[in-house]
Short mmCIF file of N, CA and C in Angstrom, two decimals:
data_model
loop_
_atom_site.label_atom_id
_atom_site.label_comp_id
_atom_site.label_asym_id
_atom_site.label_seq_id
_atom_site.Cartn_x
_atom_site.Cartn_y
_atom_site.Cartn_z
N MET U 1 23.72 -38.80 -16.71
CA MET U 1 22.38 -38.18 -16.70
C MET U 1 22.57 -36.64 -16.35
N ALA U 2 21.92 -35.89 -17.16
CA ALA U 2 21.96 -34.46 -16.97
C ALA U 2 21.18 -34.00 -15.79
N GLU U 3 21.68 -33.00 -15.09
CA GLU U 3 20.91 -32.49 -13.93
C GLU U 3 19.96 -31.43 -14.43
N LEU U 4 18.75 -31.50 -13.92
CA LEU U 4 17.69 -30.58 -14.29
C LEU U 4 17.50 -29.50 -13.10
N GLU U 5 17.61 -28.24 -13.52
CA GLU U 5 17.42 -27.24 -12.44
C GLU U 5 16.08 -26.55 -12.68
N ILE U 6 15.30 -26.46 -11.61
CA ILE U 6 14.02 -25.82 -11.72
C ILE U 6 14.06 -24.41 -11.40
N ASP U 7 13.59 -23.54 -12.28
CA ASP U 7 13.65 -22.06 -12.02
C ASP U 7 12.32 -21.66 -11.33
N VAL U 8 12.36 -21.30 -10.05
CA VAL U 8 11.18 -21.00 -9.33
C VAL U 8 10.57 -19.71 -9.98
N GLN U 9 11.32 -18.77 -10.52
CA GLN U 9 10.73 -17.56 -11.09
C GLN U 9 9.84 -17.92 -12.31
N SER U 10 10.02 -19.06 -12.96
CA SER U 10 9.11 -19.33 -14.11
C SER U 10 7.65 -19.57 -13.69
N PHE U 11 7.46 -19.90 -12.48
CA PHE U 11 6.03 -20.02 -12.01
C PHE U 11 5.84 -19.14 -10.78
N ASP U 12 6.34 -17.93 -10.81
CA ASP U 12 6.19 -17.04 -9.72
C ASP U 12 4.75 -16.45 -9.53
N ILE U 13 4.44 -16.07 -8.40
CA ILE U 13 3.12 -15.51 -8.00
C ILE U 13 3.30 -14.05 -8.06
N PRO U 14 2.45 -13.32 -8.85
CA PRO U 14 2.52 -11.85 -8.89
C PRO U 14 2.34 -11.20 -7.46
N ARG U 15 3.18 -10.23 -7.21
CA ARG U 15 3.10 -9.41 -6.10
C ARG U 15 3.63 -8.01 -6.32
N LEU U 16 2.88 -7.12 -5.83
CA LEU U 16 3.15 -5.67 -6.07
C LEU U 16 3.11 -4.90 -4.69
N VAL U 17 4.03 -3.99 -4.59
CA VAL U 17 4.07 -3.20 -3.39
C VAL U 17 4.34 -1.78 -3.72
N THR U 18 3.78 -0.81 -2.98
CA THR U 18 3.94 0.57 -3.29
C THR U 18 4.01 1.28 -1.89
N VAL U 19 4.70 2.45 -1.98
CA VAL U 19 4.67 3.38 -0.77
C VAL U 19 4.17 4.70 -1.23
N TYR U 20 3.57 5.38 -0.27
CA TYR U 20 2.94 6.70 -0.56
C TYR U 20 2.81 7.45 0.73
N PRO U 21 2.82 8.79 0.58
CA PRO U 21 2.65 9.72 1.78
C PRO U 21 1.16 10.17 1.91
N ASP U 22 0.85 10.66 3.13
CA ASP U 22 -0.35 11.31 3.30
C ASP U 22 -0.34 12.65 2.63
N ARG U 23 -1.46 13.42 2.66
CA ARG U 23 -1.47 14.68 1.90
C ARG U 23 -0.46 15.61 2.31
N ALA U 24 -0.05 15.58 3.61
CA ALA U 24 0.84 16.58 4.19
C ALA U 24 2.24 16.12 3.94
N GLY U 25 2.46 14.82 3.50
CA GLY U 25 3.72 14.32 3.29
C GLY U 25 4.49 13.95 4.63
N ILE U 26 3.79 13.90 5.72
CA ILE U 26 4.40 13.59 6.95
C ILE U 26 4.40 12.08 7.26
N ARG U 27 3.22 11.40 7.15
CA ARG U 27 3.15 10.01 7.41
C ARG U 27 3.22 9.26 6.06
N TRP U 28 3.89 8.12 6.10
CA TRP U 28 4.03 7.24 4.84
C TRP U 28 3.41 5.88 5.13
N TRP U 29 3.01 5.32 4.05
CA TRP U 29 2.29 4.00 4.07
C TRP U 29 2.83 3.14 3.02
N THR U 30 2.65 1.78 3.20
CA THR U 30 2.92 0.85 2.22
C THR U 30 1.68 0.00 2.01
N LYS U 31 1.43 -0.43 0.73
CA LYS U 31 0.29 -1.32 0.39
C LYS U 31 0.77 -2.39 -0.50
N ALA U 32 0.23 -3.52 -0.42
CA ALA U 32 0.69 -4.68 -1.22
C ALA U 32 -0.55 -5.34 -1.87
N TRP U 33 -0.28 -5.98 -2.97
CA TRP U 33 -1.27 -6.82 -3.74
C TRP U 33 -0.53 -8.09 -4.00
N PHE U 34 -1.17 -9.25 -3.77
CA PHE U 34 -0.72 -10.50 -4.07
C PHE U 34 -1.60 -11.24 -5.05
N ASN U 35 -1.05 -11.97 -5.98
CA ASN U 35 -1.73 -12.76 -6.92
C ASN U 35 -2.82 -11.99 -7.76
N ASN U 36 -2.56 -10.74 -8.04
CA ASN U 36 -3.40 -9.93 -8.87
C ASN U 36 -4.74 -9.61 -8.26
N ARG U 37 -4.79 -9.68 -6.86
CA ARG U 37 -6.05 -9.43 -6.20
C ARG U 37 -6.32 -7.90 -6.34
N GLU U 38 -7.57 -7.53 -6.61
CA GLU U 38 -7.87 -6.16 -6.91
C GLU U 38 -7.75 -5.20 -5.65
N ASP U 39 -8.32 -5.73 -4.56
CA ASP U 39 -8.27 -4.83 -3.32
C ASP U 39 -6.89 -4.71 -2.61
N GLY U 40 -6.13 -5.76 -2.65
CA GLY U 40 -4.87 -5.67 -1.98
C GLY U 40 -5.00 -5.80 -0.49
N GLU U 41 -3.88 -5.80 0.16
CA GLU U 41 -3.84 -5.84 1.65
C GLU U 41 -4.06 -4.45 2.31
N ALA U 42 -4.39 -4.47 3.49
CA ALA U 42 -4.60 -3.23 4.23
C ALA U 42 -3.22 -2.48 4.22
N SER U 43 -3.38 -1.12 4.06
CA SER U 43 -2.10 -0.35 4.19
C SER U 43 -1.50 -0.34 5.49
N ILE U 44 -0.19 -0.22 5.58
CA ILE U 44 0.51 -0.27 6.89
C ILE U 44 1.47 0.97 6.93
N GLU U 45 1.44 1.67 8.04
CA GLU U 45 2.22 2.84 8.24
C GLU U 45 3.71 2.42 8.32
N ILE U 46 4.64 3.17 7.58
CA ILE U 46 6.05 2.91 7.60
C ILE U 46 6.75 4.22 7.90
N THR U 47 8.03 4.22 8.10
CA THR U 47 8.78 5.46 8.32
C THR U 47 9.11 6.02 7.04
N ARG U 48 9.29 7.33 7.08
CA ARG U 48 9.76 8.17 5.87
C ARG U 48 11.02 7.57 5.27
N GLN U 49 11.92 7.25 6.22
CA GLN U 49 13.22 6.70 5.68
C GLN U 49 12.99 5.41 4.92
N VAL U 50 12.23 4.58 5.41
CA VAL U 50 11.93 3.26 4.66
C VAL U 50 11.35 3.55 3.26
N ALA U 51 10.31 4.40 3.25
CA ALA U 51 9.73 4.79 2.03
C ALA U 51 10.73 5.29 1.00
N ILE U 52 11.63 6.26 1.44
CA ILE U 52 12.57 6.79 0.56
C ILE U 52 13.62 5.78 0.13
N ARG U 53 14.04 4.93 1.06
CA ARG U 53 15.06 3.85 0.61
C ARG U 53 14.37 2.93 -0.37
N PHE U 54 13.05 2.66 -0.28
CA PHE U 54 12.36 1.78 -1.23
C PHE U 54 12.30 2.47 -2.54
N ILE U 55 11.90 3.68 -2.58
CA ILE U 55 11.83 4.55 -3.81
C ILE U 55 13.18 4.58 -4.52
N GLN U 56 14.22 4.64 -3.78
CA GLN U 56 15.57 4.70 -4.30
C GLN U 56 16.13 3.37 -4.74
N ASN U 57 15.36 2.34 -4.62
CA ASN U 57 15.79 0.95 -4.86
C ASN U 57 16.86 0.46 -3.90
N LEU U 58 16.90 0.92 -2.75
CA LEU U 58 17.88 0.53 -1.70
C LEU U 58 17.23 -0.61 -0.85
N ILE U 59 15.98 -0.74 -0.91
CA ILE U 59 15.19 -1.82 -0.38
C ILE U 59 14.43 -2.56 -1.45
N ASP U 60 14.61 -3.87 -1.74
CA ASP U 60 13.88 -4.45 -2.72
C ASP U 60 12.49 -4.90 -2.34
N LYS U 61 11.73 -5.21 -3.33
CA LYS U 61 10.28 -5.46 -3.14
C LYS U 61 10.08 -6.63 -2.11
N ASP U 62 10.80 -7.75 -2.24
CA ASP U 62 10.59 -8.82 -1.34
C ASP U 62 11.01 -8.57 0.06
N THR U 63 12.07 -7.75 0.25
CA THR U 63 12.47 -7.39 1.59
C THR U 63 11.39 -6.56 2.25
N LEU U 64 10.83 -5.59 1.53
CA LEU U 64 9.80 -4.73 2.11
C LEU U 64 8.54 -5.66 2.47
N LEU U 65 8.18 -6.50 1.53
CA LEU U 65 7.07 -7.40 1.79
C LEU U 65 7.25 -8.39 2.92
N GLU U 66 8.49 -8.86 3.08
CA GLU U 66 8.80 -9.74 4.19
C GLU U 66 8.73 -9.07 5.60
N GLU U 67 9.09 -7.75 5.56
CA GLU U 67 9.09 -7.04 6.75
C GLU U 67 7.65 -6.57 7.17
N TYR U 68 6.84 -6.21 6.20
CA TYR U 68 5.56 -5.61 6.59
C TYR U 68 4.34 -6.50 6.31
N PHE U 69 4.58 -7.53 5.50
CA PHE U 69 3.44 -8.49 5.23
C PHE U 69 3.94 -9.87 5.37
N PRO U 70 4.38 -10.32 6.59
CA PRO U 70 5.02 -11.52 6.76
C PRO U 70 4.12 -12.72 6.59
N LYS U 71 2.90 -12.57 7.04
CA LYS U 71 1.98 -13.75 6.87
C LYS U 71 1.60 -14.01 5.42
N GLN U 72 1.50 -12.98 4.61
CA GLN U 72 1.22 -13.19 3.22
C GLN U 72 2.45 -13.70 2.52
N MET U 73 3.60 -13.31 2.96
CA MET U 73 4.82 -13.78 2.31
C MET U 73 5.06 -15.27 2.70
N GLU U 74 4.58 -15.66 3.89
CA GLU U 74 4.68 -17.12 4.21
C GLU U 74 3.78 -17.92 3.33
N VAL U 75 2.58 -17.43 3.06
CA VAL U 75 1.68 -18.09 2.15
C VAL U 75 2.28 -18.21 0.73
N TYR U 76 2.87 -17.12 0.36
CA TYR U 76 3.53 -17.01 -0.99
C TYR U 76 4.66 -18.07 -1.11
N HIS U 77 5.50 -18.12 -0.05
CA HIS U 77 6.64 -19.08 -0.09
C HIS U 77 6.09 -20.58 -0.11
N ASN U 78 5.10 -20.82 0.71
CA ASN U 78 4.49 -22.12 0.67
C ASN U 78 3.88 -22.52 -0.65
N ALA U 79 3.21 -21.56 -1.22
CA ALA U 79 2.56 -21.86 -2.63
C ALA U 79 3.69 -22.13 -3.62
N ILE U 80 4.77 -21.36 -3.56
CA ILE U 80 5.89 -21.62 -4.55
C ILE U 80 6.48 -22.98 -4.34
N GLU U 81 6.73 -23.35 -3.08
CA GLU U 81 7.33 -24.64 -2.70
C GLU U 81 6.44 -25.77 -3.22
N GLN U 82 5.12 -25.63 -2.89
CA GLN U 82 4.12 -26.67 -3.28
C GLN U 82 4.14 -26.86 -4.84
N THR U 83 4.18 -25.74 -5.60
CA THR U 83 4.22 -25.75 -7.00
C THR U 83 5.52 -26.43 -7.56
N LYS U 84 6.57 -26.15 -6.81
CA LYS U 84 7.91 -26.73 -7.25
C LYS U 84 7.80 -28.25 -7.03
N VAL U 85 7.32 -28.71 -5.86
CA VAL U 85 7.19 -30.20 -5.63
C VAL U 85 6.29 -30.82 -6.64
N GLN U 86 5.17 -30.17 -6.97
CA GLN U 86 4.21 -30.82 -7.94
C GLN U 86 4.92 -30.90 -9.33
N LEU U 87 5.64 -29.82 -9.68
CA LEU U 87 6.30 -29.90 -11.00
C LEU U 87 7.29 -30.98 -11.01
N MET U 88 8.07 -31.15 -9.93
CA MET U 88 9.12 -32.18 -9.90
C MET U 88 8.48 -33.50 -9.95
N LYS U 89 7.31 -33.69 -9.37
CA LYS U 89 6.61 -34.97 -9.45
C LYS U 89 6.19 -35.23 -10.87
N GLN U 90 5.67 -34.19 -11.49
CA GLN U 90 5.30 -34.40 -12.92
C GLN U 90 6.41 -34.73 -13.87
N LEU U 91 7.57 -34.19 -13.48
CA LEU U 91 8.77 -34.51 -14.28
C LEU U 91 9.47 -35.84 -13.79
N ASN U 92 8.95 -36.46 -12.76
CA ASN U 92 9.56 -37.62 -12.12
C ASN U 92 10.95 -37.39 -11.60
N ILE U 93 11.03 -36.25 -10.88
CA ILE U 93 12.31 -35.90 -10.21
C ILE U 93 12.03 -35.96 -8.68
N SER U 94 12.92 -36.56 -7.92
CA SER U 94 12.69 -36.53 -6.50
C SER U 94 13.72 -35.70 -5.85
#
């Protein structure tokens, strides 16, 4: 019997994160949106170094989200896992 691998990315939940400075360019912030919600999460202050590393792709999206939006990412991981379990049940895989 062939083994079936489930690709979690095929039913991923949209998440977006951005970084931006204040007008003076001194303080930096990050903001995230989960599941295409219009308002997004409250902005969180971050260091300039973190912002620059994110802009340079030295920190990936999920790493930044895990660090600054841990509760939202816990909900995200739980939702992905529940979806995976439901899909496996529909396909009769245990």
